[in-house]
Amino acid sequence: MQTVFLNGRGDFDEWRDAARVLLLSEVEPERIDWRIAGEGADLAGFAETPLPVPPPGRKAVAVPPAFLELAESIVCHSDPARFSLLYRLLWRIREDRALLQVVSDPDVIAARKLEKSVRRDSHKMKAFVRFKEVTSDDPTGRRRSFISWFEPDHFIVARMAPFFRRRFFDMDWVIATPKGSAAWDGESLTVSDLPAEKPTATDATDDLWRIYYANIFNPARLKVKAMTAEMPKKYWKNLPEAALIPDLIATAEAKVIEMAARAASQPPAFHARLQERMAEERADPAPPPEGLEALRHAASRCTLCPLHCHATQTVFGEGSVTAKAMIVGEQPGDQEDLAGRPFVGPAGKLFDGVLSEIGLDRSSLYVTNAVKHFKYEPRGKRRIHQKPNQSEIEQCRWWLKQEVELVQPKLIVAMGATAYFALTGEKERLTDIRGKIFSMTEGRRLFVTVHPSFLLRLPDERRKASELSRFREEMAVVRQLAETGCPDYP
Ligand code: URA
């Protein structure tokens, strides 16, 4: 039996040097006893066997880079069995270079598990190292000095040190851990694998962490299991903000109730004053802005109706200013409100899918909405879409009219009854007008179809499929009309 002692503190080279000699000497994995020096094993009667001398002329086998990468990570793991596992993999990889791709292989599974654990530990170190300022011995007084204490599961300090140098390049720091330490002084990065002592420093940043954490904590999104998976309890003792967690959890429910009560409020009082001001402006309107961009900018400040008070932003139309066809929907939904672009949420995805099926390029169209602000009712964490009322549609019509004037499309497509009402001022049942072409002023045509959200809401799968195929056919008509400029419809 060959007994090999390693320090086993995350140093890849010491394992690699031993493994290389053993492999060249054809020592089988089962004949090697890998041990950690200084953990009692060497004192308990296990003597290190000198490494064999490989037969002369034998060449080392090149190993795949993926193995080296895996080995460099796994060597940092604290499991004493990692060295024998790595050697076994190395031995087998000589015969099967694709071994690491065999995801069902027990050695590969075990290695990936160790690798994952090192990755997770490294991620936690990035997230949970907390620096505290200490007196600087920089004679110029320009550099500040910090110290931190972290307790990793594995020997990752040397591996992570370059990350901290990049991130905290302009300060002097020491990261001390029971599994080694790293220090940066602006010129050199020093790493030691000796266990460090826990420092006792505290400073005002502890309070800052607590203030920060208390402010980003959202009681309405509290999921204790997910939170403790992300921030496991074993790290809490070194995180100043962790002391707040039990109380934040205990009071979360009451805070959510209080928040919900506050959310269900009336439009803010300033709205009445804005309405008054807008009414005066309407009596003496400014000339419409010139050009789509100017119009978009003006619309971003629109306060014509109460919807602007709660929506995130105005969702203006977008697309080609020379588009032959303009598509008009109802109003932006939750995702459009956040993105500031029309038809990017579920209805937009359905719409885009149909366009690509019929070969109509969305960028050749101008896509907009009858109403430019999202209207919703808050329900818990969700914002439930509400239809715009007649007054909101009428107020917003001014913008739609300006868009039509600027784009001068030959064809307008009303998707749904709201769009039809905004464009014509007439209330019709969609079933009576769907699929029809109407004449508008300036030789423009109006084609009516359903709104994609209608298709998304249909509960019956068969009906949904048949309505979708009808919508597809109608959009194919739109494509044809847009391409020909509607010549057959006098
Ligand atoms: N529904 C609409 O009418 N418009 C959008 O932009 C999104 C969903």
mmCIF file of N, CA and C in Angstrom, residues 39-131:
data_model
loop_
_atom_site.group_PDB
_atom_site.id
_atom_site.type_symbol
_atom_site.label_atom_id
_atom_site.label_comp_id
_atom_site.label_asym_id
_atom_site.label_seq_id
_atom_site.Cartn_x
_atom_site.Cartn_y
_atom_site.Cartn_z
ATOM 1 N N GLU A 39 -3.484 15.619 11.027
ATOM 2 C CA GLU A 39 -4.824 15.442 11.605
ATOM 3 C C GLU A 39 -4.868 14.175 12.445
ATOM 4 N N GLY A 40 -3.738 13.842 13.017
ATOM 5 C CA GLY A 40 -3.705 12.676 13.898
ATOM 6 C C GLY A 40 -3.310 11.413 13.160
ATOM 7 N N ALA A 41 -3.604 11.344 11.863
ATOM 8 C CA ALA A 41 -3.360 10.109 11.128
ATOM 9 C C ALA A 41 -1.882 9.758 11.084
ATOM 10 N N ASP A 42 -1.034 10.797 10.874
ATOM 11 C CA ASP A 42 0.385 10.506 10.758
ATOM 12 C C ASP A 42 1.008 10.169 12.117
ATOM 13 N N LEU A 43 0.274 10.578 13.186
ATOM 14 C CA LEU A 43 0.802 10.280 14.519
ATOM 15 C C LEU A 43 0.337 8.899 14.964
ATOM 16 N N ALA A 44 -0.683 8.388 14.329
ATOM 17 C CA ALA A 44 -1.295 7.144 14.812
ATOM 18 C C ALA A 44 -0.729 5.910 14.112
ATOM 19 N N GLY A 45 0.492 5.995 13.703
ATOM 20 C CA GLY A 45 1.153 4.806 13.177
ATOM 21 C C GLY A 45 1.111 4.665 11.670
ATOM 22 N N PHE A 46 0.549 5.678 10.955
ATOM 23 C CA PHE A 46 0.583 5.590 9.498
ATOM 24 C C PHE A 46 1.832 6.313 9.005
ATOM 25 N N ALA A 47 2.711 5.607 8.384
ATOM 26 C CA ALA A 47 3.934 6.259 7.910
ATOM 27 C C ALA A 47 3.789 6.545 6.424
ATOM 28 N N GLU A 48 4.330 7.649 6.040
ATOM 29 C CA GLU A 48 4.299 7.986 4.616
ATOM 30 C C GLU A 48 5.252 7.041 3.879
ATOM 31 N N THR A 49 4.786 6.496 2.749
ATOM 32 C CA THR A 49 5.663 5.660 1.938
ATOM 33 C C THR A 49 6.302 6.578 0.902
ATOM 34 N N PRO A 50 7.606 6.512 0.734
ATOM 35 C CA PRO A 50 8.200 7.390 -0.279
ATOM 36 C C PRO A 50 7.543 7.128 -1.638
ATOM 37 N N LEU A 51 7.382 8.181 -2.395
ATOM 38 C CA LEU A 51 6.759 8.027 -3.715
ATOM 39 C C LEU A 51 7.677 7.205 -4.614
ATOM 40 N N PRO A 52 7.084 6.342 -5.448
ATOM 41 C CA PRO A 52 7.935 5.539 -6.332
ATOM 42 C C PRO A 52 8.634 6.415 -7.379
ATOM 43 N N VAL A 53 9.671 5.884 -7.987
ATOM 44 C CA VAL A 53 10.335 6.621 -9.067
ATOM 45 C C VAL A 53 9.802 6.035 -10.380
ATOM 46 N N PRO A 54 9.174 6.857 -11.223
ATOM 47 C CA PRO A 54 8.592 6.311 -12.456
ATOM 48 C C PRO A 54 9.667 5.749 -13.375
ATOM 49 N N PRO A 55 9.338 4.686 -14.125
ATOM 50 C CA PRO A 55 10.310 4.124 -15.063
ATOM 51 C C PRO A 55 10.782 5.206 -16.033
ATOM 52 N N PRO A 56 12.084 5.228 -16.367
ATOM 53 C CA PRO A 56 12.579 6.301 -17.242
ATOM 54 C C PRO A 56 11.896 6.258 -18.622
ATOM 55 N N GLY A 57 11.755 7.440 -19.167
ATOM 56 C CA GLY A 57 11.226 7.548 -20.537
ATOM 57 C C GLY A 57 9.710 7.547 -20.614
ATOM 58 N N ARG A 58 9.050 7.274 -19.509
ATOM 59 C CA ARG A 58 7.572 7.250 -19.575
ATOM 60 C C ARG A 58 7.025 8.678 -19.572
ATOM 61 N N LYS A 59 6.109 8.927 -20.514
ATOM 62 C CA LYS A 59 5.617 10.311 -20.643
ATOM 63 C C LYS A 59 4.290 10.497 -19.913
ATOM 64 N N ALA A 60 4.114 11.682 -19.328
ATOM 65 C CA ALA A 60 2.836 11.975 -18.655
ATOM 66 C C ALA A 60 1.739 12.087 -19.717
ATOM 67 N N VAL A 61 0.541 11.592 -19.354
ATOM 68 C CA VAL A 61 -0.591 11.677 -20.291
ATOM 69 C C VAL A 61 -1.246 13.045 -20.120
ATOM 70 N N ALA A 62 -1.563 13.695 -21.255
ATOM 71 C CA ALA A 62 -2.260 14.990 -21.140
ATOM 72 C C ALA A 62 -3.705 14.727 -20.760
ATOM 73 N N VAL A 63 -4.225 15.494 -19.791
ATOM 74 C CA VAL A 63 -5.619 15.272 -19.370
ATOM 75 C C VAL A 63 -6.499 16.385 -19.939
ATOM 76 N N PRO A 64 -7.799 16.101 -20.143
ATOM 77 C CA PRO A 64 -8.681 17.137 -20.708
ATOM 78 C C PRO A 64 -8.737 18.359 -19.782
ATOM 79 N N PRO A 65 -8.792 19.571 -20.363
ATOM 80 C CA PRO A 65 -8.869 20.781 -19.530
ATOM 81 C C PRO A 65 -10.047 20.745 -18.554
ATOM 82 N N ALA A 66 -11.140 20.077 -18.949
ATOM 83 C CA ALA A 66 -12.313 20.041 -18.060
ATOM 84 C C ALA A 66 -11.974 19.310 -16.761
ATOM 85 N N PHE A 67 -11.094 18.290 -16.863
ATOM 86 C CA PHE A 67 -10.720 17.573 -15.639
ATOM 87 C C PHE A 67 -9.886 18.477 -14.731
ATOM 88 N N LEU A 68 -8.955 19.215 -15.358
ATOM 89 C CA LEU A 68 -8.101 20.092 -14.544
ATOM 90 C C LEU A 68 -8.943 21.120 -13.799
ATOM 91 N N GLU A 69 -9.898 21.674 -14.527
ATOM 92 C CA GLU A 69 -10.779 22.690 -13.913
ATOM 93 C C GLU A 69 -11.550 22.102 -12.727
ATOM 94 N N LEU A 70 -12.075 20.883 -12.975
ATOM 95 C CA LEU A 70 -12.839 20.204 -11.918
ATOM 96 C C LEU A 70 -11.926 19.909 -10.730
ATOM 97 N N ALA A 71 -10.723 19.408 -11.023
ATOM 98 C CA ALA A 71 -9.807 19.005 -9.954
ATOM 99 C C ALA A 71 -9.386 20.219 -9.127
ATOM 100 N N GLU A 72 -9.135 21.353 -9.801
ATOM 101 C CA GLU A 72 -8.705 22.553 -9.056
ATOM 102 C C GLU A 72 -9.777 22.992 -8.072
ATOM 103 N N SER A 73 -11.028 22.773 -8.462
ATOM 104 C CA SER A 73 -12.108 23.168 -7.560
ATOM 105 C C SER A 73 -12.274 22.144 -6.428
ATOM 106 N N ILE A 74 -12.262 20.862 -6.805
ATOM 107 C CA ILE A 74 -12.540 19.816 -5.808
ATOM 108 C C ILE A 74 -11.445 19.726 -4.739
ATOM 109 N N VAL A 75 -10.224 20.048 -5.133
ATOM 110 C CA VAL A 75 -9.124 20.001 -4.166
ATOM 111 C C VAL A 75 -9.411 20.924 -2.978
ATOM 112 N N CYS A 76 -10.203 21.958 -3.213
ATOM 113 C CA CYS A 76 -10.548 22.904 -2.129
ATOM 114 C C CYS A 76 -11.581 22.336 -1.155
ATOM 115 N N HIS A 77 -12.244 21.261 -1.540
ATOM 116 C CA HIS A 77 -13.296 20.707 -0.674
ATOM 117 C C HIS A 77 -12.668 20.168 0.613
ATOM 118 N N SER A 78 -13.475 20.126 1.688
ATOM 119 C CA SER A 78 -12.866 19.649 2.937
ATOM 120 C C SER A 78 -13.042 18.143 3.139
ATOM 121 N N ASP A 79 -13.697 17.465 2.214
ATOM 122 C CA ASP A 79 -13.878 16.019 2.358
ATOM 123 C C ASP A 79 -12.530 15.306 2.133
ATOM 124 N N PRO A 80 -12.049 14.529 3.148
ATOM 125 C CA PRO A 80 -10.743 13.870 2.978
ATOM 126 C C PRO A 80 -10.735 12.876 1.810
ATOM 127 N N ALA A 81 -11.912 12.418 1.384
ATOM 128 C CA ALA A 81 -11.952 11.423 0.300
ATOM 129 C C ALA A 81 -11.739 12.048 -1.081
ATOM 130 N N ARG A 82 -11.574 13.369 -1.124
ATOM 131 C CA ARG A 82 -11.508 14.007 -2.446
ATOM 132 C C ARG A 82 -10.277 13.586 -3.249
ATOM 133 N N PHE A 83 -9.170 13.329 -2.545
ATOM 134 C CA PHE A 83 -7.941 13.019 -3.285
ATOM 135 C C PHE A 83 -8.035 11.656 -3.971
ATOM 136 N N SER A 84 -8.604 10.673 -3.245
ATOM 137 C CA SER A 84 -8.702 9.351 -3.875
ATOM 138 C C SER A 84 -9.720 9.395 -5.013
ATOM 139 N N LEU A 85 -10.804 10.152 -4.826
ATOM 140 C CA LEU A 85 -11.797 10.271 -5.905
ATOM 141 C C LEU A 85 -11.146 10.882 -7.151
ATOM 142 N N LEU A 86 -10.373 11.928 -6.946
ATOM 143 C CA LEU A 86 -9.740 12.590 -8.088
ATOM 144 C C LEU A 86 -8.737 11.663 -8.782
ATOM 145 N N TYR A 87 -8.016 10.917 -7.983
ATOM 146 C CA TYR A 87 -7.016 10.033 -8.601
ATOM 147 C C TYR A 87 -7.707 8.928 -9.398
ATOM 148 N N ARG A 88 -8.834 8.432 -8.842
ATOM 149 C CA ARG A 88 -9.587 7.385 -9.549
ATOM 150 C C ARG A 88 -10.090 7.915 -10.891
ATOM 151 N N LEU A 89 -10.589 9.148 -10.861
ATOM 152 C CA LEU A 89 -11.065 9.748 -12.119
ATOM 153 C C LEU A 89 -9.911 9.901 -13.104
ATOM 154 N N LEU A 90 -8.781 10.344 -12.591
ATOM 155 C CA LEU A 90 -7.614 10.554 -13.452
ATOM 156 C C LEU A 90 -7.183 9.235 -14.095
ATOM 157 N N TRP A 91 -7.162 8.218 -13.279
ATOM 158 C CA TRP A 91 -6.779 6.873 -13.751
ATOM 159 C C TRP A 91 -7.719 6.419 -14.880
ATOM 160 N N ARG A 92 -9.000 6.612 -14.661
ATOM 161 C CA ARG A 92 -9.996 6.138 -15.635
ATOM 162 C C ARG A 92 -10.027 7.002 -16.891
ATOM 163 N N ILE A 93 -9.718 8.286 -16.726
ATOM 164 C CA ILE A 93 -9.776 9.205 -17.878
ATOM 165 C C ILE A 93 -8.714 8.838 -18.928
ATOM 166 N N ARG A 94 -7.661 8.168 -18.489
ATOM 167 C CA ARG A 94 -6.635 7.734 -19.478
ATOM 168 C C ARG A 94 -7.266 6.819 -20.521
ATOM 169 N N GLU A 95 -8.227 6.001 -20.079
ATOM 170 C CA GLU A 95 -8.869 5.048 -20.996
ATOM 171 C C GLU A 95 -10.109 5.649 -21.657
ATOM 172 N N ASP A 96 -10.716 6.567 -20.948
ATOM 173 C CA ASP A 96 -11.996 7.102 -21.446
ATOM 174 C C ASP A 96 -11.987 8.622 -21.273
ATOM 175 N N ARG A 97 -11.565 9.304 -22.318
ATOM 176 C CA ARG A 97 -11.379 10.763 -22.187
ATOM 177 C C ARG A 97 -12.701 11.507 -22.057
ATOM 178 N N ALA A 98 -13.807 10.822 -22.418
ATOM 179 C CA ALA A 98 -15.111 11.487 -22.306
ATOM 180 C C ALA A 98 -15.804 11.134 -20.987
ATOM 181 N N LEU A 99 -15.050 10.554 -20.044
ATOM 182 C CA LEU A 99 -15.671 10.074 -18.797
ATOM 183 C C LEU A 99 -16.502 11.148 -18.086
ATOM 184 N N LEU A 100 -16.004 12.371 -18.061
ATOM 185 C CA LEU A 100 -16.717 13.411 -17.292
ATOM 186 C C LEU A 100 -18.094 13.717 -17.874
ATOM 187 N N GLN A 101 -18.284 13.304 -19.137
ATOM 188 C CA GLN A 101 -19.613 13.562 -19.720
ATOM 189 C C GLN A 101 -20.622 12.473 -19.371
ATOM 190 N N VAL A 102 -20.153 11.399 -18.727
ATOM 191 C CA VAL A 102 -21.084 10.317 -18.364
ATOM 192 C C VAL A 102 -21.749 10.704 -17.044
ATOM 193 N N VAL A 103 -22.897 11.350 -17.163
ATOM 194 C CA VAL A 103 -23.488 11.948 -15.959
ATOM 195 C C VAL A 103 -24.010 10.913 -14.966
ATOM 196 N N SER A 104 -24.146 9.653 -15.425
ATOM 197 C CA SER A 104 -24.653 8.635 -14.493
ATOM 198 C C SER A 104 -23.513 7.887 -13.790
ATOM 199 N N ASP A 105 -22.290 8.186 -14.134
ATOM 200 C CA ASP A 105 -21.159 7.481 -13.510
ATOM 201 C C ASP A 105 -21.034 7.888 -12.031
ATOM 202 N N PRO A 106 -20.945 6.911 -11.116
ATOM 203 C CA PRO A 106 -20.918 7.263 -9.677
ATOM 204 C C PRO A 106 -19.750 8.187 -9.308
ATOM 205 N N ASP A 107 -18.570 7.980 -9.907
ATOM 206 C CA ASP A 107 -17.436 8.863 -9.575
ATOM 207 C C ASP A 107 -17.698 10.282 -10.089
ATOM 208 N N VAL A 108 -18.282 10.360 -11.280
ATOM 209 C CA VAL A 108 -18.570 11.694 -11.846
ATOM 210 C C VAL A 108 -19.635 12.384 -10.987
ATOM 211 N N ILE A 109 -20.632 11.611 -10.578
ATOM 212 C CA ILE A 109 -21.690 12.200 -9.727
ATOM 213 C C ILE A 109 -21.076 12.728 -8.431
ATOM 214 N N ALA A 110 -20.215 11.911 -7.828
ATOM 215 C CA ALA A 110 -19.607 12.328 -6.548
ATOM 216 C C ALA A 110 -18.757 13.580 -6.758
ATOM 217 N N ALA A 111 -18.011 13.615 -7.880
ATOM 218 C CA ALA A 111 -17.139 14.773 -8.132
ATOM 219 C C ALA A 111 -17.966 16.036 -8.361
ATOM 220 N N ARG A 112 -19.033 15.905 -9.133
ATOM 221 C CA ARG A 112 -19.881 17.087 -9.391
ATOM 222 C C ARG A 112 -20.491 17.613 -8.100
ATOM 223 N N LYS A 113 -20.819 16.695 -7.205
ATOM 224 C CA LYS A 113 -21.412 17.105 -5.926
ATOM 225 C C LYS A 113 -20.407 17.949 -5.126
ATOM 226 N N LEU A 114 -19.167 17.475 -5.095
ATOM 227 C CA LEU A 114 -18.144 18.237 -4.368
ATOM 228 C C LEU A 114 -17.925 19.598 -5.037
ATOM 229 N N GLU A 115 -17.881 19.575 -6.382
ATOM 230 C CA GLU A 115 -17.651 20.828 -7.114
ATOM 231 C C GLU A 115 -18.767 21.841 -6.797
ATOM 232 N N LYS A 116 -19.999 21.329 -6.766
ATOM 233 C CA LYS A 116 -21.140 22.216 -6.491
ATOM 234 C C LYS A 116 -21.025 22.837 -5.096
ATOM 235 N N SER A 117 -20.586 22.012 -4.169
ATOM 236 C CA SER A 117 -20.498 22.510 -2.805
ATOM 237 C C SER A 117 -19.411 23.595 -2.691
ATOM 238 N N VAL A 118 -18.298 23.424 -3.421
ATOM 239 C CA VAL A 118 -17.240 24.453 -3.405
ATOM 240 C C VAL A 118 -17.760 25.731 -4.067
ATOM 241 N N ARG A 119 -18.513 25.546 -5.171
ATOM 242 C CA ARG A 119 -19.063 26.722 -5.872
ATOM 243 C C ARG A 119 -20.000 27.500 -4.950
ATOM 244 N N ARG A 120 -20.818 26.750 -4.244
ATOM 245 C CA ARG A 120 -21.790 27.396 -3.352
ATOM 246 C C ARG A 120 -21.074 28.148 -2.213
ATOM 247 N N ASP A 121 -20.051 27.499 -1.675
ATOM 248 C CA ASP A 121 -19.292 28.121 -0.592
ATOM 249 C C ASP A 121 -18.636 29.422 -1.100
ATOM 250 N N SER A 122 -18.115 29.372 -2.323
ATOM 251 C CA SER A 122 -17.460 30.555 -2.911
ATOM 252 C C SER A 122 -18.481 31.677 -3.100
ATOM 253 N N HIS A 123 -19.655 31.281 -3.567
ATOM 254 C CA HIS A 123 -20.715 32.273 -3.762
ATOM 255 C C HIS A 123 -21.085 32.930 -2.427
ATOM 256 N N LYS A 124 -21.178 32.100 -1.385
ATOM 257 C CA LYS A 124 -21.532 32.647 -0.071
ATOM 258 C C LYS A 124 -20.427 33.568 0.434
ATOM 259 N N MET A 125 -19.187 33.217 0.139
ATOM 260 C CA MET A 125 -18.091 34.082 0.604
ATOM 261 C C MET A 125 -18.206 35.460 -0.057
ATOM 262 N N LYS A 126 -18.530 35.465 -1.365
ATOM 263 C CA LYS A 126 -18.696 36.761 -2.042
ATOM 264 C C LYS A 126 -19.816 37.564 -1.385
ATOM 265 N N ALA A 127 -20.874 36.853 -1.004
ATOM 266 C CA ALA A 127 -22.040 37.573 -0.477
ATOM 267 C C ALA A 127 -21.894 37.981 0.987
ATOM 268 N N PHE A 128 -21.170 37.192 1.764
ATOM 269 C CA PHE A 128 -21.242 37.389 3.210
ATOM 270 C C PHE A 128 -19.965 37.901 3.876
ATOM 271 N N VAL A 129 -18.942 38.185 3.100
ATOM 272 C CA VAL A 129 -17.774 38.818 3.741
ATOM 273 C C VAL A 129 -18.171 40.243 4.113
ATOM 274 N N ARG A 130 -17.957 40.599 5.377
ATOM 275 C CA ARG A 130 -18.318 41.948 5.846
ATOM 276 C C ARG A 130 -17.054 42.605 6.379
ATOM 277 N N PHE A 131 -16.596 43.663 5.715
ATOM 278 C CA PHE A 131 -15.381 44.336 6.153
ATOM 279 C C PHE A 131 -15.681 45.333 7.265
#
